[in-house]
Coordinates of N, CA and C in Angstrom, one line a residue:
Chain A
A29 N -30.3 -48.6 7.7 CA -30.3 -49.3 9.0 C -31.7 -49.1 9.6
Q30 N -32.1 -50.1 10.4 CA -33.3 -49.9 11.0 C -33.2 -49.1 12.3
T31 N -34.3 -48.4 12.6 CA -34.3 -47.6 13.8 C -35.6 -47.7 14.5
V32 N -35.6 -47.6 15.8 CA -36.9 -47.6 16.6 C -36.9 -46.3 17.4
T33 N -38.1 -45.7 17.4 CA -38.3 -44.4 18.1 C -39.4 -44.5 19.1
Q34 N -39.2 -44.1 20.3 CA -40.2 -44.0 21.3 C -40.2 -42.5 21.7
S35 N -41.2 -41.8 21.4 CA -41.2 -40.3 21.5 C -41.7 -39.9 22.9
Q36 N -42.2 -40.8 23.7 CA -42.7 -40.4 25.0 C -41.7 -40.9 26.1
P37 N -40.9 -40.0 26.6 CA -40.0 -40.5 27.7 C -40.7 -40.9 28.9
E38 N -41.8 -40.3 29.2 CA -42.6 -40.6 30.4 C -44.1 -40.5 30.2
M39 N -44.8 -41.4 30.8 CA -46.3 -41.4 30.7 C -46.8 -41.8 32.1
S40 N -48.0 -41.3 32.4 CA -48.6 -41.7 33.7 C -50.1 -42.1 33.4
V41 N -50.6 -42.9 34.3 CA -52.0 -43.4 34.2 C -52.5 -43.6 35.6
Q42 N -53.8 -43.5 35.7 CA -54.5 -43.8 37.0 C -54.8 -45.3 37.0
E43 N -54.7 -45.8 38.1 CA -55.0 -47.3 38.3 C -56.4 -47.5 37.7
A44 N -56.5 -48.7 37.0 CA -57.8 -49.1 36.4 C -58.1 -48.4 35.0
E45 N -57.3 -47.4 34.7 CA -57.5 -46.7 33.4 C -56.7 -47.3 32.3
T46 N -56.8 -46.8 31.1 CA -56.1 -47.3 30.0 C -55.1 -46.3 29.5
V47 N -53.9 -46.8 29.1 CA -52.9 -45.9 28.6 C -52.3 -46.6 27.3
T48 N -51.8 -45.7 26.4 CA -51.2 -46.2 25.2 C -49.8 -45.6 25.0
L49 N -48.9 -46.5 24.8 CA -47.5 -46.1 24.6 C -47.1 -46.2 23.1
S50 N -46.5 -45.2 22.6 CA -46.2 -45.1 21.2 C -44.8 -45.6 20.8
C51 N -44.8 -46.2 19.6 CA -43.5 -46.6 19.0 C -43.6 -46.5 17.5
T52 N -42.6 -46.0 16.9 CA -42.5 -46.0 15.4 C -41.1 -46.6 15.1
Y53 N -41.0 -47.1 13.9 CA -39.8 -47.7 13.4 C -39.6 -47.4 12.0
D54 N -38.4 -47.5 11.6 CA -38.0 -47.3 10.2 C -37.3 -48.5 9.6
T55 N -37.8 -49.0 8.5 CA -37.1 -50.1 7.9 C -37.6 -50.2 6.4
S56 N -36.7 -50.8 5.6 CA -37.0 -51.1 4.2 C -37.4 -52.5 4.0
E57 N -37.4 -53.3 5.1 CA -37.8 -54.7 5.0 C -39.3 -54.9 5.1
S58 N -39.7 -56.0 4.5 CA -41.1 -56.4 4.6 C -41.4 -57.5 5.6
D59 N -40.4 -58.2 6.0 CA -40.5 -59.3 6.9 C -39.7 -58.9 8.2
Y60 N -40.4 -58.8 9.3 CA -39.8 -58.5 10.6 C -40.7 -58.8 11.7
Y61 N -40.2 -58.6 12.9 CA -40.9 -58.9 14.1 C -40.8 -57.7 15.1
L62 N -41.8 -57.5 15.8 CA -41.8 -56.3 16.8 C -42.2 -56.8 18.2
F63 N -41.6 -56.2 19.2 CA -41.8 -56.7 20.5 C -42.0 -55.4 21.4
W64 N -42.7 -55.7 22.5 CA -42.7 -54.8 23.7 C -42.1 -55.5 24.9
Y65 N -41.1 -54.9 25.5 CA -40.6 -55.4 26.7 C -40.8 -54.5 27.9
K66 N -40.9 -55.1 29.1 CA -41.1 -54.3 30.3 C -39.9 -54.5 31.2
Q67 N -39.4 -53.4 31.8 CA -38.3 -53.5 32.7 C -38.7 -52.8 34.0
P68 N -39.1 -53.6 35.0 CA -39.4 -53.1 36.3 C -38.2 -52.6 37.0
P69 N -38.3 -52.0 38.2 CA -37.2 -51.6 39.0 C -36.1 -52.6 39.2
S70 N -36.5 -53.9 39.2 CA -35.5 -54.9 39.3 C -34.5 -55.0 38.1
R71 N -34.9 -54.3 37.0 CA -34.1 -54.3 35.8 C -34.1 -55.5 35.0
Q72 N -34.9 -56.5 35.4 CA -35.1 -57.7 34.6 C -36.0 -57.4 33.4
M73 N -35.6 -57.7 32.2 CA -36.4 -57.5 31.0 C -37.4 -58.6 30.9
I74 N -38.6 -58.2 30.7 CA -39.7 -59.2 30.5 C -40.5 -59.0 29.2
L75 N -40.7 -60.0 28.5 CA -41.4 -59.8 27.2 C -42.9 -59.6 27.5
V76 N -43.5 -58.6 26.9 CA -44.9 -58.3 27.1 C -45.7 -58.9 26.0
I77 N -45.3 -58.6 24.7 CA -46.1 -59.0 23.6 C -45.2 -59.0 22.3
R78 N -45.6 -59.8 21.4 CA -44.8 -60.0 20.1 C -45.8 -59.9 19.0
Q79 N -45.3 -59.3 17.9 CA -46.1 -59.2 16.6 C -45.3 -59.5 15.4
E80 N -45.8 -60.4 14.6 CA -45.2 -60.7 13.3 C -45.7 -59.7 12.2
A81 N -44.8 -59.1 11.5 CA -45.2 -58.1 10.5 C -46.2 -58.7 9.4
Y82 N -46.1 -59.9 9.1 CA -46.9 -60.5 8.1 C -48.3 -60.8 8.5
K83 N -48.5 -60.6 9.8 CA -49.9 -60.9 10.4 C -50.6 -59.5 10.5
Q84 N -51.8 -59.4 9.9 CA -52.6 -58.2 10.0 C -53.3 -58.1 11.4
Q85 N -53.6 -59.2 12.0 CA -54.3 -59.2 13.3 C -53.3 -58.7 14.4
N86 N -53.9 -57.7 15.2 CA -53.1 -57.2 16.3 C -52.9 -58.2 17.4
A87 N -51.7 -58.3 17.9 CA -51.5 -59.3 19.0 C -52.1 -58.8 20.3
T88 N -52.5 -59.7 21.1 CA -53.2 -59.4 22.4 C -52.7 -60.4 23.5
E89 N -52.4 -59.9 24.6 CA -52.0 -60.8 25.8 C -52.7 -60.2 27.0
N90 N -53.8 -60.8 27.4 CA -54.6 -60.4 28.5 C -54.9 -58.9 28.4
R91 N -54.3 -58.1 29.4 CA -54.6 -56.6 29.4 C -53.8 -55.8 28.4
F92 N -52.9 -56.5 27.7 CA -52.0 -55.8 26.8 C -52.3 -56.1 25.4
S93 N -52.4 -55.1 24.6 CA -52.7 -55.3 23.1 C -51.9 -54.2 22.4
V94 N -51.7 -54.5 21.1 CA -51.0 -53.6 20.2 C -51.9 -53.1 19.1
N95 N -51.5 -51.9 18.6 CA -52.1 -51.4 17.4 C -51.0 -51.3 16.4
F96 N -50.9 -52.3 15.5 CA -49.9 -52.4 14.5 C -50.3 -51.8 13.2
Q97 N -49.7 -50.7 12.8 CA -50.0 -50.1 11.5 C -48.8 -50.2 10.6
K98 N -48.8 -51.2 9.8 CA -47.6 -51.5 9.0 C -47.2 -50.4 8.0
A99 N -48.2 -49.8 7.3 CA -47.9 -48.8 6.4 C -47.4 -47.6 7.0
A100 N -47.9 -47.3 8.2 CA -47.4 -46.1 9.0 C -46.1 -46.4 9.8
K101 N -45.7 -47.7 9.8 CA -44.6 -48.1 10.6 C -44.8 -47.7 12.1
S102 N -45.9 -48.1 12.6 CA -46.3 -47.7 14.0 C -46.7 -49.0 14.8
F103 N -46.3 -49.0 16.0 CA -46.5 -50.2 16.8 C -46.8 -49.8 18.3
S104 N -48.0 -49.3 18.6 CA -48.3 -48.8 19.9 C -48.8 -49.9 20.8
L105 N -48.6 -49.8 22.1 CA -49.0 -50.7 23.1 C -50.1 -50.1 24.0
K106 N -51.2 -50.8 24.1 CA -52.3 -50.4 24.9 C -52.3 -51.2 26.2
I107 N -52.4 -50.6 27.3 CA -52.5 -51.3 28.6 C -53.9 -51.0 29.2
S108 N -54.7 -51.9 29.3 CA -56.1 -51.7 29.8 C -56.1 -52.1 31.3
D109 N -57.0 -51.4 32.1 CA -57.2 -51.7 33.5 C -55.8 -51.7 34.2
S110 N -55.1 -50.6 34.1 CA -53.8 -50.5 34.6 C -53.7 -50.8 36.1
Q111 N -52.6 -51.5 36.4 CA -52.4 -51.9 37.8 C -51.0 -51.3 38.3
L112 N -50.9 -51.2 39.6 CA -49.7 -50.6 40.2 C -48.4 -51.4 39.7
G113 N -48.6 -52.7 39.5 CA -47.5 -53.5 39.1 C -47.0 -53.3 37.6
D114 N -47.8 -52.5 36.9 CA -47.5 -52.2 35.5 C -46.4 -51.0 35.4
A115 N -46.2 -50.4 36.5 CA -45.2 -49.3 36.6 C -43.8 -49.9 36.2
A116 N -43.2 -49.3 35.2 CA -41.9 -49.8 34.7 C -41.5 -49.0 33.5
M117 N -40.3 -49.4 33.0 CA -39.9 -48.9 31.7 C -40.4 -49.8 30.7
Y118 N -40.8 -49.3 29.6 CA -41.3 -50.1 28.5 C -40.5 -49.8 27.2
F119 N -40.0 -50.9 26.6 CA -39.1 -50.8 25.4 C -39.8 -51.5 24.3
C120 N -39.8 -50.8 23.1 CA -40.2 -51.3 21.9 C -39.0 -51.9 21.2
A121 N -39.1 -53.0 20.5 CA -37.9 -53.6 19.8 C -38.3 -54.1 18.5
Y122 N -37.3 -54.1 17.6 CA -37.5 -54.6 16.2 C -36.4 -55.7 15.9
R123 N -36.9 -56.7 15.2 CA -36.0 -57.8 14.8 C -36.2 -58.1 13.4
S124 N -35.2 -58.1 12.6 CA -35.3 -58.4 11.2 C -35.7 -59.9 11.0
G125 N -36.4 -60.1 9.9 CA -36.8 -61.4 9.6 C -36.3 -61.9 8.3
S126 N -35.6 -61.0 7.6 CA -35.2 -61.3 6.3 C -33.7 -61.2 5.9
D127 N -32.9 -60.5 6.7 CA -31.5 -60.4 6.4 C -30.7 -61.3 7.2
N128 N -29.4 -61.3 7.1 CA -28.6 -62.2 7.8 C -28.0 -61.7 9.1
T129 N -28.4 -60.5 9.5 CA -27.7 -59.9 10.6 C -28.4 -60.3 11.9
D130 N -29.7 -60.5 11.9 CA -30.5 -61.0 13.1 C -30.3 -60.1 14.3
K131 N -30.2 -58.8 14.0 CA -30.1 -57.8 15.1 C -31.4 -57.7 15.8
L132 N -31.4 -57.3 17.1 CA -32.6 -57.0 17.9 C -32.3 -55.6 18.4
I133 N -33.1 -54.6 17.9 CA -32.8 -53.2 18.1 C -33.9 -52.6 19.0
F134 N -33.5 -51.8 20.0 CA -34.5 -51.3 20.9 C -34.6 -49.8 20.8
G135 N -35.8 -49.3 21.2 CA -36.0 -47.8 21.3 C -35.4 -47.4 22.7
T136 N -35.6 -46.1 23.0 CA -35.0 -45.5 24.2 C -35.9 -45.7 25.4
G137 N -37.1 -46.2 25.2 CA -38.0 -46.5 26.4 C -38.9 -45.4 26.8
T138 N -40.0 -45.9 27.4 CA -41.0 -45.0 28.0 C -41.2 -45.4 29.5
R139 N -41.0 -44.4 30.4 CA -41.2 -44.8 31.8 C -42.7 -44.6 32.1
L140 N -43.4 -45.6 32.6 CA -44.8 -45.5 32.9 C -45.0 -45.5 34.4
Q141 N -45.7 -44.5 34.9 CA -46.0 -44.4 36.3 C -47.5 -44.7 36.4
V142 N -47.9 -45.4 37.4 CA -49.3 -45.7 37.7 C -49.6 -45.2 39.1
F143 N -50.7 -44.3 39.1 CA -51.1 -43.7 40.3 C -52.4 -44.4 40.9
P144 N -52.4 -44.6 42.2 CA -53.6 -45.2 42.8 C -54.8 -44.3 42.8
Chain B
D7 N -33.8 -75.1 36.6 CA -34.6 -74.2 35.7 C -33.7 -73.7 34.6
G8 N -34.3 -73.6 33.3 CA -33.6 -73.0 32.2 C -33.5 -71.5 32.3
G9 N -32.4 -70.9 31.9 CA -32.4 -69.5 31.9 C -31.0 -68.9 31.5
I10 N -30.9 -67.7 31.7 CA -29.6 -67.0 31.4 C -29.0 -66.4 32.7
T11 N -27.8 -66.7 32.9 CA -27.1 -66.3 34.2 C -26.0 -65.3 33.8
Q12 N -26.1 -64.1 34.4 CA -25.0 -63.2 34.3 C -24.3 -63.0 35.6
S13 N -23.0 -63.0 35.6 CA -22.3 -62.8 36.8 C -21.0 -61.9 36.6
P14 N -20.6 -61.2 37.6 CA -21.4 -60.9 38.9 C -22.5 -59.9 38.6
K15 N -23.3 -59.7 39.7 CA -24.3 -58.7 39.6 C -23.7 -57.3 39.7
Y16 N -22.7 -57.1 40.5 CA -22.0 -55.8 40.6 C -20.6 -56.0 40.4
L17 N -19.9 -55.1 39.7 CA -18.5 -55.3 39.4 C -17.8 -53.9 39.5
F18 N -16.7 -53.8 40.3 CA -16.0 -52.6 40.4 C -14.6 -52.8 39.9
R19 N -14.1 -51.9 39.0 CA -12.7 -52.0 38.5 C -12.1 -50.7 38.4
K20 N -10.8 -50.7 38.5 CA -10.0 -49.5 38.4 C -9.9 -49.1 36.9
E21 N -9.8 -47.9 36.7 CA -9.6 -47.4 35.3 C -8.3 -48.0 34.7
G22 N -8.4 -48.4 33.4 CA -7.3 -48.9 32.7 C -7.2 -50.4 32.8
Q23 N -8.0 -51.1 33.6 CA -8.0 -52.5 33.7 C -9.1 -53.1 32.8
N24 N -8.7 -54.3 32.2 CA -9.7 -55.0 31.4 C -10.6 -55.8 32.4
V25 N -11.8 -56.0 32.0 CA -12.7 -56.8 32.9 C -13.6 -57.6 32.0
T26 N -13.9 -58.9 32.5 CA -14.8 -59.8 31.7 C -16.1 -60.1 32.4
L27 N -17.2 -59.9 31.7 CA -18.5 -60.1 32.2 C -19.0 -61.5 31.7
S28 N -19.5 -62.3 32.6 CA -19.9 -63.6 32.2 C -21.4 -63.7 31.8
C29 N -21.7 -64.5 30.8 CA -23.1 -64.8 30.4 C -23.2 -66.3 30.0
E30 N -24.0 -67.0 30.7 CA -24.2 -68.4 30.4 C -25.7 -68.7 30.3
Q31 N -26.0 -69.5 29.3 CA -27.4 -69.9 29.1 C -27.6 -71.4 28.9
N32 N -28.6 -72.0 29.5 CA -28.9 -73.4 29.3 C -30.2 -73.6 28.6
L33 N -30.5 -72.7 27.7 CA -31.8 -72.8 26.9 C -31.6 -73.4 25.6
N34 N -30.4 -73.8 25.2 CA -30.0 -74.3 23.9 C -30.3 -73.3 22.8
H35 N -30.1 -72.1 23.1 CA -30.3 -71.0 22.1 C -29.1 -70.8 21.2
D36 N -29.3 -70.6 20.0 CA -28.2 -70.3 19.1 C -27.7 -68.9 19.2
A37 N -28.6 -67.9 19.2 CA -28.2 -66.5 19.2 C -28.1 -65.9 20.6
M38 N -27.0 -65.1 20.7 CA -26.8 -64.4 22.0 C -26.4 -63.0 21.7
Y39 N -26.7 -62.1 22.7 CA -26.5 -60.7 22.5 C -25.9 -60.1 23.7
W40 N -25.2 -59.0 23.5 CA -24.8 -58.1 24.6 C -25.3 -56.7 24.4
Y41 N -25.9 -56.1 25.4 CA -26.4 -54.7 25.3 C -25.8 -53.9 26.5
R42 N -25.7 -52.6 26.2 CA -25.3 -51.7 27.2 C -26.5 -50.8 27.4
Q43 N -26.8 -50.5 28.7 CA -28.0 -49.6 29.0 C -27.5 -48.4 29.8
D44 N -27.6 -47.2 29.3 CA -27.4 -46.0 30.0 C -28.7 -45.2 30.2
P45 N -28.8 -44.4 31.2 CA -30.0 -43.6 31.4 C -30.4 -42.8 30.2
G46 N -31.6 -42.9 29.7 CA -32.1 -42.2 28.6 C -31.7 -42.6 27.3
Q47 N -31.0 -43.7 27.2 CA -30.5 -44.2 25.9 C -31.0 -45.6 25.5
G48 N -31.8 -46.2 26.3 CA -32.4 -47.5 26.0 C -31.3 -48.5 26.0
L49 N -31.4 -49.6 25.2 CA -30.5 -50.7 25.1 C -29.7 -50.5 23.8
R50 N -28.4 -50.4 23.9 CA -27.6 -50.3 22.7 C -26.8 -51.6 22.5
L51 N -26.8 -52.1 21.2 CA -26.3 -53.4 20.9 C -24.7 -53.3 20.8
I52 N -24.0 -54.2 21.6 CA -22.6 -54.2 21.5 C -22.1 -55.2 20.6
Y53 N -22.4 -56.5 20.8 CA -22.0 -57.6 19.9 C -23.2 -58.6 19.9
Y54 N -23.2 -59.4 18.9 CA -24.2 -60.5 18.9 C -23.5 -61.7 18.1
S55 N -24.1 -62.8 18.4 CA -23.5 -64.1 17.9 C -24.7 -64.9 17.5
Q56 N -24.7 -65.4 16.3 CA -25.8 -66.3 15.8 C -25.4 -67.8 15.9
I57 N -24.1 -68.0 16.0 CA -23.7 -69.4 16.1 C -22.3 -69.5 16.7
V58 N -22.0 -70.7 17.2 CA -20.7 -70.9 17.9 C -19.6 -70.5 16.9
N59 N -18.5 -69.8 17.5 CA -17.3 -69.4 16.7 C -17.6 -68.3 15.7
D60 N -18.7 -67.6 15.9 CA -19.0 -66.5 15.0 C -19.7 -65.4 15.7
F61 N -19.3 -64.2 15.5 CA -20.0 -63.0 16.1 C -19.8 -61.8 15.3
Q62 N -20.7 -60.8 15.5 CA -20.7 -59.6 14.7 C -20.8 -58.4 15.6
K63 N -20.2 -57.3 15.2 CA -20.3 -56.1 15.9 C -21.7 -55.5 15.8
G64 N -22.0 -54.9 17.0 CA -23.3 -54.1 17.0 C -23.0 -52.7 16.7
D65 N -23.8 -51.8 17.3 CA -23.7 -50.4 17.1 C -22.6 -49.7 17.9
I66 N -22.2 -50.3 19.0 CA -21.2 -49.6 19.9 C -20.1 -50.6 20.3
A67 N -19.5 -51.3 19.3 CA -18.5 -52.4 19.6 C -17.1 -51.9 20.1
E68 N -16.8 -50.6 19.8 CA -15.5 -50.1 20.1 C -15.2 -50.2 21.6
G69 N -14.0 -50.8 21.9 CA -13.6 -50.9 23.3 C -14.1 -52.2 24.0
Y70 N -14.8 -53.0 23.2 CA -15.3 -54.3 23.7 C -14.8 -55.5 22.9
S71 N -14.8 -56.7 23.5 CA -14.5 -57.9 22.7 C -15.3 -59.0 23.3
V72 N -15.5 -60.0 22.4 CA -16.3 -61.2 22.8 C -15.7 -62.4 22.3
S73 N -16.2 -63.6 22.8 CA -15.8 -64.9 22.2 C -17.1 -65.7 22.3
R74 N -17.1 -66.7 21.4 CA -18.2 -67.7 21.5 C -17.7 -69.1 21.1
E75 N -17.0 -69.6 22.1 CA -16.3 -70.9 21.9 C -17.3 -72.1 22.2
K76 N -18.3 -71.8 23.0 CA -19.3 -72.8 23.4 C -20.7 -72.1 23.1
K77 N -21.7 -73.0 22.8 CA -23.0 -72.5 22.6 C -23.6 -71.8 23.8
E78 N -23.2 -72.3 25.0 CA -23.8 -71.8 26.2 C -23.2 -70.5 26.7
S79 N -22.1 -70.2 26.2 CA -21.3 -69.1 26.9 C -21.0 -68.0 25.9
F80 N -21.1 -66.7 26.3 CA -20.8 -65.6 25.5 C -20.2 -64.4 26.3
P81 N -19.0 -64.6 26.8 CA -18.4 -63.6 27.7 C -18.1 -62.3 27.0
L82 N -18.2 -61.2 27.7 CA -17.9 -59.9 27.1 C -16.7 -59.3 27.9
T83 N -15.7 -58.8 27.2 CA -14.6 -58.2 27.8 C -14.6 -56.7 27.6
V84 N -14.6 -55.9 28.6 CA -14.6 -54.5 28.5 C -13.1 -54.1 28.6
T85 N -12.5 -53.5 27.6 CA -11.1 -53.3 27.6 C -10.8 -51.8 28.0
S86 N -9.6 -51.6 28.2 CA -9.2 -50.2 28.7 C -9.4 -49.2 27.6
A87 N -9.7 -49.6 26.4 CA -9.9 -48.7 25.3 C -11.3 -48.2 25.3
Q88 N -12.2 -48.7 26.1 CA -13.6 -48.2 26.2 C -13.5 -47.0 27.1
K89 N -13.9 -45.9 26.6 CA -13.7 -44.6 27.2 C -14.6 -44.3 28.4
N90 N -15.8 -44.9 28.4 CA -16.8 -44.6 29.4 C -17.5 -46.0 29.8
P91 N -16.8 -46.9 30.4 CA -17.3 -48.2 30.6 C -18.4 -48.4 31.7
T92 N -18.5 -47.4 32.6 CA -19.5 -47.5 33.7 C -20.9 -47.5 33.1
A93 N -21.6 -48.6 33.3 CA -22.9 -48.8 32.7 C -23.5 -50.1 33.2
F94 N -24.8 -50.3 32.8 CA -25.5 -51.6 33.1 C -25.4 -52.4 31.9
Y95 N -25.0 -53.7 32.0 CA -24.8 -54.6 30.8 C -25.8 -55.7 30.9
L96 N -26.5 -55.9 29.8 CA -27.5 -57.0 29.7 C -27.1 -58.0 28.6
C97 N -27.2 -59.3 29.0 CA -27.0 -60.3 28.0 C -28.3 -61.0 27.7
A98 N -28.5 -61.4 26.5 CA -29.7 -62.0 26.1 C -29.5 -63.2 25.1
S99 N -30.4 -64.1 25.0 CA -30.3 -65.2 24.0 C -31.7 -65.4 23.4
S100 N -31.6 -66.0 22.2 CA -32.8 -66.3 21.4 C -32.7 -67.6 20.7
I101 N -33.8 -68.2 20.5 CA -33.7 -69.5 19.8 C -33.5 -69.4 18.3
G102 N -33.9 -68.3 17.7 CA -33.7 -68.1 16.3 C -34.5 -67.0 15.7
W103 N -34.7 -67.1 14.4 CA -35.3 -66.1 13.6 C -36.7 -65.7 14.2
G104 N -36.9 -64.4 14.4 CA -38.2 -64.0 14.8 C -38.6 -64.2 16.2
A105 N -37.8 -65.0 16.9 CA -38.2 -65.4 18.3 C -37.8 -64.2 19.3
E106 N -38.5 -64.2 20.4 CA -38.2 -63.2 21.4 C -36.9 -63.6 22.1
A107 N -36.3 -62.6 22.6 CA -35.0 -62.7 23.4 C -35.3 -62.9 24.9
F108 N -34.6 -63.7 25.5 CA -34.6 -63.8 27.0 C -33.4 -63.2 27.6
F109 N -33.6 -62.5 28.7 CA -32.5 -61.7 29.2 C -32.0 -62.2 30.6
G110 N -30.7 -62.0 30.8 CA -30.2 -62.2 32.2 C -30.6 -61.0 33.1
Q111 N -30.1 -61.1 34.3 CA -30.4 -60.1 35.3 C -29.5 -58.9 35.2
G112 N -28.5 -58.9 34.4 CA -27.6 -57.8 34.2 C -26.4 -57.7 35.1
T113 N -25.4 -57.0 34.7 CA -24.2 -56.7 35.5 C -24.0 -55.2 35.5
R114 N -23.9 -54.6 36.7 CA -23.7 -53.2 36.9 C -22.2 -53.0 37.0
L115 N -21.5 -52.4 36.0 CA -20.1 -52.2 36.1 C -19.8 -50.8 36.4
T116 N -18.9 -50.6 37.4 CA -18.5 -49.3 37.8 C -17.0 -49.2 37.8
V117 N -16.5 -48.3 37.0 CA -15.1 -48.1 36.9 C -14.7 -46.8 37.6
V118 N -13.7 -47.0 38.5 CA -13.3 -45.8 39.3 C -11.8 -45.5 39.0

């Protein structure tokens, strides 16, 4: 079974600085998709970024980028020029691309605090 | 506007009663999911459905039941067999393989 691990329960960053959130996963599949979601205090889940495992190029969305290391099964999120509005819970998620179950599995989350 | 609607936002029930949480989407998505969120445990998958009239158990299905009679609707029933039902419940939908999931605003269930 696939698992997703986020080993940092909490992280903090100064406004305008850069922070990296870690995520590792375990799978025997070669075809899959990875996501980072943000959950602000409103508890609404918001997609931050998506990565296809077959793509070597790291995904980027404005100030958000990932470091996808397929062999190491690592998928970290880098937030550049951090803003107060980035404060939230961040969840890493895995979705199978090759089996019939189509599960979407989440890690336990990292709480990010942003200090002015 | 297209989206996912969960209702109600807050729900209180007495212990031993069944309760049904509503989830409706107008995104024309095939796949729908139910997650439970507890502090420090992330999102745990309860049930998911890839197509109408079909659904599969997730990791914590015991004490829960679902139906998928219409593409737009995926209600979750929390039964009296669920030992610790107080939690935040999130419903999501997705267009298909590899696509991101879109989430509702959640239902906070409190059993007293």
